[in-house]
């Protein structure tokens, strides 16, 4: 005869459902992100890798396997290396000044200003301006024959600058457009991180005799390390994928007569929708992806080394 242990609690159906809810709810909450990522991120990435190994026919929506031949063709193409050089040049001219300006403006906005909400929202206005509008604005500034800068130089008796003929000048003009749009966005991210820094640290530094500049270098910057890493990574991703500004820098959108400002993404676009060579276009996309991953790993290694060095010093 079976006996029932009266000390063993018997869970009701409601209690069991409550336990299942506590265990499964976190996974259900985060599941939509991973589903969307798989559909819009992971699947296109893997499909692009598949197309990169094919001699792809858009009409038949199929291809012939060619292995790594598309990668070899791209790496042997002189135009790709010109585009890569231009991309890194524009990236350096935009990212470095952009981060310096963003940190400086964020530090100024972190102080007690009158109408500080107005100024903080004002720095975001360039970000919401459409890229086409930005191109129209800066075309009047960097025009070779009618631009404001060249007209001013002529009035001063100086030689005009070939914004659309000289590689470095065109890179500076495009980098200025990029900085105009994205500096305010990064400023607000850094400002939010600055406001999270405990004020007791500034008070202690002031008691020790540190001035504003010293407080900024020894208190603010170290506390912003994690945010700066995030901003640097996002700026790197955006800088290496720059497309809108160089595409609209002239009416043709070809990167200049001698490819002075042709970027990797423009080169990819021209292969895909100009020559309909989707196999090589997909291989360019994967090369760019690997470059971004490499930059991210290098940045992670540098920041980890800096953090470990400061930890040993402390």
Short mmCIF file of C-alpha atoms in Angstrom, two decimals:
data_model
loop_
_atom_site.label_atom_id
_atom_site.label_comp_id
_atom_site.label_asym_id
_atom_site.label_seq_id
_atom_site.Cartn_x
_atom_site.Cartn_y
_atom_site.Cartn_z
CA UNK A 1 0.00 0.00 0.00
CA UNK A 2 1.42 3.39 -1.09
CA UNK A 3 1.83 6.02 1.58
CA UNK A 4 1.84 9.77 0.95
CA UNK A 5 4.58 11.81 2.58
CA UNK A 6 2.63 14.63 4.17
CA UNK A 7 5.85 16.72 4.56
CA UNK A 8 6.33 16.95 0.77
CA UNK A 9 4.57 20.07 -0.56
CA UNK A 10 2.23 19.55 -3.49
CA UNK A 11 2.50 22.40 -6.02
CA UNK A 12 -0.67 23.60 -7.61
CA UNK A 13 -0.94 24.29 -11.34
CA UNK A 14 -0.84 28.04 -10.65
CA UNK A 15 2.41 27.69 -8.69
CA UNK A 16 3.99 25.63 -11.46
CA UNK A 17 3.00 28.19 -14.07
CA UNK A 18 4.49 30.89 -11.86
CA UNK A 19 7.80 29.05 -11.71
CA UNK A 20 7.84 28.47 -15.45
CA UNK A 21 7.07 32.14 -16.00
CA UNK A 22 10.02 33.20 -13.81
CA UNK A 23 12.37 30.87 -15.70
CA UNK A 24 11.18 31.46 -19.27
CA UNK A 25 10.16 35.15 -19.22
CA UNK A 26 13.73 36.58 -19.55
CA UNK A 27 14.33 34.45 -22.64
CA UNK A 28 11.01 35.47 -24.17
CA UNK A 29 11.77 39.15 -23.58
CA UNK A 30 15.10 39.01 -25.42
CA UNK A 31 13.95 36.56 -28.11
CA UNK A 32 12.51 39.24 -30.49
CA UNK A 33 15.92 40.91 -30.77
CA UNK A 34 17.66 37.67 -31.70
CA UNK A 35 14.90 36.76 -34.16
CA UNK A 36 15.18 40.15 -35.88
CA UNK A 37 18.97 39.94 -35.83
CA UNK A 38 18.87 36.50 -37.45
CA UNK A 39 16.52 37.75 -40.19
CA UNK A 40 18.06 41.16 -40.89
CA UNK A 41 21.68 40.64 -39.82
CA UNK A 42 22.90 37.07 -39.68
CA UNK A 43 21.06 35.70 -42.72
CA UNK A 44 22.14 38.54 -45.09
CA UNK A 45 25.71 38.14 -43.82
CA UNK A 46 25.79 34.42 -44.53
CA UNK A 47 23.94 34.83 -47.84
CA UNK A 48 26.46 37.47 -48.92
CA UNK A 49 29.27 35.05 -48.11
CA UNK A 50 27.54 32.46 -50.33
CA UNK A 51 27.12 34.93 -53.21
CA UNK A 52 30.79 35.97 -52.86
CA UNK A 53 31.83 32.46 -53.90
CA UNK A 54 29.58 32.49 -56.98
CA UNK A 55 29.59 33.94 -60.48
CA UNK A 56 26.13 35.31 -59.77
CA UNK A 57 23.42 35.79 -62.38
CA UNK A 58 20.76 38.23 -61.17
CA UNK A 59 18.18 37.17 -63.76
CA UNK A 60 18.36 33.47 -62.89
CA UNK A 61 18.99 34.31 -59.22
CA UNK A 62 21.65 31.62 -59.14
CA UNK A 63 25.32 31.30 -59.84
CA UNK A 64 28.28 29.08 -60.60
CA UNK A 65 30.72 28.25 -57.82
CA UNK A 66 34.09 29.96 -58.34
CA UNK A 67 35.55 29.70 -54.84
CA UNK A 68 37.75 32.63 -53.81
CA UNK A 69 38.20 33.90 -57.36
CA UNK A 70 36.02 36.97 -56.72
CA UNK A 71 38.20 37.94 -53.77
CA UNK A 72 41.34 37.51 -55.86
CA UNK A 73 39.87 39.64 -58.66
CA UNK A 74 38.94 42.42 -56.24
CA UNK A 75 42.32 42.44 -54.49
CA UNK A 76 44.09 42.60 -57.87
CA UNK A 77 41.93 45.51 -59.06
CA UNK A 78 43.72 48.86 -58.76
CA UNK A 79 40.43 50.71 -58.28
CA UNK A 80 39.78 48.78 -55.06
CA UNK A 81 43.05 49.95 -53.50
CA UNK A 82 42.32 53.53 -54.54
CA UNK A 83 38.91 53.25 -52.88
CA UNK A 84 40.50 51.74 -49.77
CA UNK A 85 43.04 54.57 -49.58
CA UNK A 86 40.32 57.18 -49.94
CA UNK A 87 38.18 55.48 -47.30
CA UNK A 88 40.96 55.44 -44.72
CA UNK A 89 41.87 59.03 -45.51
CA UNK A 90 38.30 60.28 -45.10
CA UNK A 91 37.93 58.09 -42.00
CA UNK A 92 41.00 59.63 -40.35
CA UNK A 93 40.04 63.20 -41.29
CA UNK A 94 36.52 62.76 -39.93
CA UNK A 95 36.76 60.44 -36.93
CA UNK A 96 39.68 62.00 -35.04
CA UNK A 97 38.53 65.66 -35.22
CA UNK A 98 34.96 64.53 -34.63
CA UNK A 99 35.79 62.79 -31.35
CA UNK A 100 37.95 65.68 -30.14
CA UNK A 101 35.18 68.17 -30.94
CA UNK A 102 32.51 65.95 -29.35
CA UNK A 103 34.45 65.60 -26.09
CA UNK A 104 35.14 69.35 -25.96
CA UNK A 105 31.54 70.38 -26.67
CA UNK A 106 30.21 67.81 -24.19
CA UNK A 107 32.52 69.21 -21.51
CA UNK A 108 31.22 72.73 -22.19
CA UNK A 109 27.58 71.59 -22.11
CA UNK A 110 28.21 69.78 -18.84
CA UNK A 111 28.73 73.11 -17.09
CA UNK A 112 25.94 75.26 -15.66
CA UNK A 113 24.77 77.20 -18.69
CA UNK A 114 21.70 79.32 -19.19
CA UNK A 115 19.11 77.61 -21.37
CA UNK A 116 21.26 74.46 -21.26
CA UNK A 117 18.42 72.32 -22.64
CA UNK A 118 18.27 74.53 -25.72
CA UNK A 119 22.01 74.22 -26.33
CA UNK A 120 22.02 70.49 -25.71
CA UNK A 121 19.19 69.89 -28.16
CA UNK A 122 20.71 72.32 -30.63
CA UNK A 123 23.82 70.20 -31.15
CA UNK A 124 21.60 67.36 -32.39
CA UNK A 125 19.95 69.40 -35.15
CA UNK A 126 22.62 68.62 -37.81
CA UNK A 127 22.06 64.90 -37.18
CA UNK A 128 18.39 65.07 -38.18
CA UNK A 129 19.14 67.02 -41.37
CA UNK A 130 18.80 64.82 -44.46
CA UNK A 131 22.10 63.93 -46.18
CA UNK A 132 20.79 65.45 -49.42
CA UNK A 133 20.22 68.77 -47.68
CA UNK A 134 23.71 68.60 -46.16
CA UNK A 135 25.18 68.00 -49.62
CA UNK A 136 23.30 70.99 -51.04
CA UNK A 137 24.51 73.22 -48.21
CA UNK A 138 28.14 72.21 -48.50
CA UNK A 139 28.14 72.28 -52.30
CA UNK A 140 27.75 76.05 -52.00
CA UNK A 141 30.65 76.09 -49.57
CA UNK A 142 33.08 73.81 -51.41
CA UNK A 143 32.26 74.64 -55.03
CA UNK A 144 35.28 75.06 -57.30
CA UNK A 145 33.91 78.00 -59.33
CA UNK A 146 31.19 79.49 -57.17
CA UNK A 147 31.90 78.18 -53.68
CA UNK A 148 31.99 80.53 -50.72
CA UNK A 149 35.51 79.50 -49.69
CA UNK A 150 37.02 79.92 -53.16
CA UNK A 151 35.23 83.23 -53.70
CA UNK A 152 36.67 84.48 -50.42
CA UNK A 153 40.16 83.31 -51.41
CA UNK A 154 39.87 85.10 -54.75
CA UNK A 155 38.80 88.29 -52.99
CA UNK A 156 41.90 88.02 -50.81
CA UNK A 157 44.11 87.55 -53.86
CA UNK A 158 44.83 83.87 -53.09
CA UNK A 159 44.60 80.83 -55.34
CA UNK A 160 41.34 78.85 -55.10
CA UNK A 161 41.33 75.26 -53.87
CA UNK A 162 40.41 72.40 -56.21
CA UNK A 163 37.81 70.76 -53.99
CA UNK A 164 36.73 68.43 -56.80
CA UNK A 165 40.14 67.86 -58.40
CA UNK A 166 42.65 67.45 -55.56
CA UNK A 167 42.34 64.22 -53.52
CA UNK A 168 43.22 65.69 -50.12
CA UNK A 169 40.98 68.73 -50.60
CA UNK A 170 38.02 66.53 -51.57
CA UNK A 171 38.65 64.31 -48.55
CA UNK A 172 38.66 67.34 -46.25
CA UNK A 173 35.39 68.57 -47.75
CA UNK A 174 33.67 65.18 -47.36
CA UNK A 175 35.06 64.75 -43.83
CA UNK A 176 33.65 68.18 -42.95
CA UNK A 177 30.21 67.03 -44.09
CA UNK A 178 30.51 63.87 -42.00
CA UNK A 179 31.63 65.84 -38.94
CA UNK A 180 28.77 68.29 -39.37
CA UNK A 181 26.23 65.47 -39.16
CA UNK A 182 27.72 63.22 -36.49
CA UNK A 183 29.53 65.42 -34.01
CA UNK A 184 26.34 66.39 -32.18
CA UNK A 185 25.22 62.77 -31.93
CA UNK A 186 28.46 61.71 -30.27
CA UNK A 187 28.38 64.83 -28.10
CA UNK A 188 25.09 63.83 -26.49
CA UNK A 189 26.35 60.30 -25.80
CA UNK A 190 29.48 61.65 -24.11
CA UNK A 191 27.45 64.30 -22.26
CA UNK A 192 25.21 61.61 -20.76
CA UNK A 193 28.30 59.73 -19.58
CA UNK A 194 29.79 62.92 -18.09
CA UNK A 195 26.64 63.61 -16.09
CA UNK A 196 26.89 60.11 -14.59
CA UNK A 197 30.34 60.84 -13.13
CA UNK A 198 30.02 61.23 -9.33
CA UNK A 199 30.40 64.90 -8.33
CA UNK A 200 32.29 63.85 -5.22
CA UNK A 201 35.29 63.07 -7.41
CA UNK A 202 35.40 66.66 -8.65
CA UNK A 203 35.05 67.99 -5.13
CA UNK A 204 37.93 65.81 -3.94
CA UNK A 205 40.07 66.91 -6.87
CA UNK A 206 39.26 70.57 -6.15
CA UNK A 207 40.26 70.12 -2.51
CA UNK A 208 43.57 68.68 -3.70
CA UNK A 209 44.14 71.85 -5.71
CA UNK A 210 43.31 70.55 -9.20
CA UNK A 211 42.04 73.12 -11.68
CA UNK A 212 39.32 72.58 -14.29
CA UNK A 213 41.73 71.28 -16.91
CA UNK A 214 43.39 68.95 -14.41
CA UNK A 215 39.99 67.66 -13.26
CA UNK A 216 38.98 67.05 -16.84
CA UNK A 217 42.12 65.04 -17.62
CA UNK A 218 42.34 63.06 -14.38
CA UNK A 219 38.67 62.60 -13.48
CA UNK A 220 36.42 63.03 -16.52
CA UNK A 221 38.44 61.23 -19.20
CA UNK A 222 39.15 58.08 -17.11
CA UNK A 223 35.47 57.85 -16.16
CA UNK A 224 34.51 58.06 -19.85
CA UNK A 225 36.66 55.12 -20.92
CA UNK A 226 33.80 52.69 -21.60
CA UNK A 227 31.75 55.33 -23.41
CA UNK A 228 34.75 56.42 -25.47
CA UNK A 229 35.31 52.82 -26.53
CA UNK A 230 31.68 52.62 -27.69
CA UNK A 231 31.92 55.93 -29.55
CA UNK A 232 35.21 54.95 -31.20
CA UNK A 233 33.80 51.61 -32.38
CA UNK A 234 30.60 53.15 -33.78
CA UNK A 235 32.60 55.95 -35.42
CA UNK A 236 34.90 53.35 -36.96
CA UNK A 237 31.98 51.37 -38.35
CA UNK A 238 30.33 54.49 -39.75
CA UNK A 239 33.60 55.96 -41.04
CA UNK A 240 34.58 52.86 -43.00
CA UNK A 241 31.07 52.58 -44.45
CA UNK A 242 30.75 56.24 -45.49
CA UNK A 243 28.60 56.46 -48.63
CA UNK A 244 26.04 59.28 -48.66
CA UNK A 245 28.42 62.24 -48.45
CA UNK A 246 30.92 61.14 -51.16
CA UNK A 247 28.09 59.88 -53.34
CA UNK A 248 26.42 63.30 -53.38
CA UNK A 249 29.61 65.39 -53.44
CA UNK A 250 29.09 65.90 -57.19
CA UNK A 251 26.19 65.52 -59.56
CA UNK A 252 27.55 62.32 -61.13
CA UNK A 253 28.16 60.41 -57.93
CA UNK A 254 31.08 58.51 -59.49
CA UNK A 255 33.79 59.44 -57.00
CA UNK A 256 35.43 62.07 -59.20
CA UNK A 257 37.00 61.88 -62.67
CA UNK A 258 40.12 60.18 -61.26
CA UNK A 259 38.34 58.45 -58.33
CA UNK A 260 39.69 61.11 -55.96
CA UNK A 261 36.99 60.41 -53.36
CA UNK A 262 35.78 56.97 -54.41
CA UNK A 263 35.17 54.95 -51.23
CA UNK A 264 34.88 51.20 -50.71
CA UNK A 265 31.09 51.35 -50.37
CA UNK A 266 30.83 53.37 -53.58
CA UNK A 267 33.09 50.85 -55.31
CA UNK A 268 30.82 48.08 -54.01
CA UNK A 269 27.74 49.94 -55.27
CA UNK A 270 29.27 50.45 -58.71
CA UNK A 271 30.12 46.75 -58.98
CA UNK A 272 26.67 45.64 -57.91
CA UNK A 273 24.33 48.12 -59.58
CA UNK A 274 26.66 49.56 -62.21
CA UNK A 275 28.23 46.39 -63.60
CA UNK A 276 25.74 43.89 -62.08
CA UNK A 277 28.68 41.83 -60.85
CA UNK A 278 27.13 40.74 -57.58
CA UNK A 279 29.74 38.07 -56.87
CA UNK A 280 32.57 40.58 -56.69
CA UNK A 281 30.33 43.12 -54.93
CA UNK A 282 29.59 40.56 -52.22
CA UNK A 283 33.30 39.82 -51.85
CA UNK A 284 33.98 43.56 -51.36
CA UNK A 285 31.27 43.63 -48.68
CA UNK A 286 32.96 40.76 -46.84
CA UNK A 287 36.41 42.36 -47.11
CA UNK A 288 34.96 45.54 -45.60
CA UNK A 289 33.29 43.50 -42.86
CA UNK A 290 36.59 41.81 -41.97
CA UNK A 291 38.36 45.18 -41.89
CA UNK A 292 35.78 46.55 -39.46
CA UNK A 293 36.08 43.46 -37.26
CA UNK A 294 39.88 43.80 -37.30
CA UNK A 295 39.67 47.46 -36.27
CA UNK A 296 37.27 46.55 -33.49
CA UNK A 297 39.61 43.85 -32.15
CA UNK A 298 42.61 46.19 -32.28
CA UNK A 299 40.66 48.85 -30.43
CA UNK A 300 39.55 46.30 -27.82
CA UNK A 301 43.12 45.13 -27.32
CA UNK A 302 44.43 48.68 -26.91
CA UNK A 303 41.74 49.71 -24.42
CA UNK A 304 42.16 46.47 -22.43
CA UNK A 305 45.91 47.06 -22.26
CA UNK A 306 45.39 50.64 -21.07
CA UNK A 307 42.88 49.50 -18.44
CA UNK A 308 45.21 46.76 -17.15
CA UNK A 309 48.13 49.19 -17.00
CA UNK A 310 46.14 51.72 -15.00
CA UNK A 311 44.89 48.93 -12.72
CA UNK A 312 48.45 47.87 -11.90
CA UNK A 313 49.42 51.49 -11.21
CA UNK A 314 46.51 51.96 -8.85
#
